[in-house]
DNA sequence: TTCGCACAAT
């Protein structure tokens, strides 16, 4: 494109150049303005147009150009230009450079103005550098700039992001009332900090006390209650909100999902679209995660279609959520197609794909994926190791699994957590090597939790090992007394081995503790509606037809040689009923 | 032109 096609004010007017710079849609536009200014000798290090070009480069994310622009100015850059560059860098992949340019600015004899601090603090937070934040805090205080509302808010925000909740609240509390009353954002930061440090009562007090609230104040509270598990209060606040934006809706979708109410997450997503609010990347990722968690393939496909219609890039969080959704809904090939089409993959994307192959028992694909990830210079983290270990345990690759597990500690310096250990116990257990599982468990440097004992117990059940299962069940029950499933397993194992006094003992203790085994359930998704089924459930309006069809299928299956495995059903039910309770569930 | 709230793998 020729530059003249879209710009070139006829007169030498800064304000028109500035307007054109801000309306630029690509770095190329900025370069044209740049060239024009150079050609006519209009560019200096202190011209407002120069600052505008740098400022306009921030949303275009062209850091290399911004840097070369800055360094090729015909005269020394003004503080204004330093600020613009620091801002662009603070929001980029090079936050450390923002701090370097702040230092350069100081050594050039400039004092950082009230504009430089917020950007520099944002960089410190992006770098996870508490020490930088502390240095910036004291320099701001020396320049008497820490009373500036923006600087104060940025300080509190940086401390909050760095996890220094108490320091963030201190900044808020030490703010004089006359500064506080007009600064909603500082209140909002204080609310967010209180929520993150699990002080909902404190957050609520601030929320009730603040002189004026905006939509973000409400969103923070709703999010806080959701994260604390207080779904009802979150819903109540959400309904009372005077104004809802896309963040409010996304918070609800993600909140329901976090609290395992996936159906409400999806109906909320639909209500949002119905209210005429457009979904963004955040919303789609949250909604897709709910589909993945409950295996709602059709809902997932619908959301995928929405994303395609609206030309969302299937990258980043949305791409990862799609890979995860298709994998968890049984469509690992589709997941793999999405994965292959993604241009940017981060550790989470790779992990979702490896886990997808792993849970489908595709060992070779999972392993190749793991190796490809390392080749594309992404260091595996704990999550990626967990995924490949799951692949090993599902495929019975004991030696490879152990090798990977030890390389994690020795080569990658990653401390395995309880989930990794559980995976190894599972690895031995599935292969029937229960003694080794137990030995491994006893040598673990961390305390086993009930999930781990549960994995061992399942392995014992599959391998009919009474001795170790007694130990596992005992430990499990001690750690999680409400876990009735382990008792039922024990009862069945005793019965299977003909140890009737064992059965009696478990029965007695079950009765005494009045534990009731939660019934297993499944659901099927039909035309966008989920239908739940419990074992022996007759509540569905079409129950008659459903069971007739089931009967027909089971008869057919029996003719083909199907024999229900009755070992795992409680043993005191009559034979006839036993096979019934198996097929009436799933 | 500067500050806040929501998302993806285990």
Coordinates of C-alpha atoms (C1' of nucleotides) in Angstrom, one line a residue, chain A residues 115 185 188 214 216 219 282 328 346 348, chain B:
Chain A
X115 CA 3.2 7.6 34.5
X185 CA -10.2 0.8 41.6
X188 CA -11.6 -3.2 44.0
X214 CA -18.7 -0.4 39.5
X216 CA -15.8 -4.9 38.4
X219 CA -17.7 -9.2 39.6
X282 CA -12.6 -16.6 28.4
X328 CA -12.8 -36.2 27.3
X346 CA 1.8 -24.0 25.4
X348 CA -1.2 -26.8 28.9
Chain B
dT1 C1' -2.3 7.7 26.9
dT2 C1' -1.6 5.4 32.4
dC3 C1' -4.9 1.3 37.5
dG4 C1' -9.2 -3.2 38.6
dC5 C1' -12.8 -8.0 37.6
dA6 C1' -13.4 -13.5 34.2
dC7 C1' -10.6 -18.6 30.9
dA8 C1' -7.5 -23.7 29.1
dA9 C1' -4.0 -29.4 31.0
dT10 C1' -3.2 -32.5 36.6

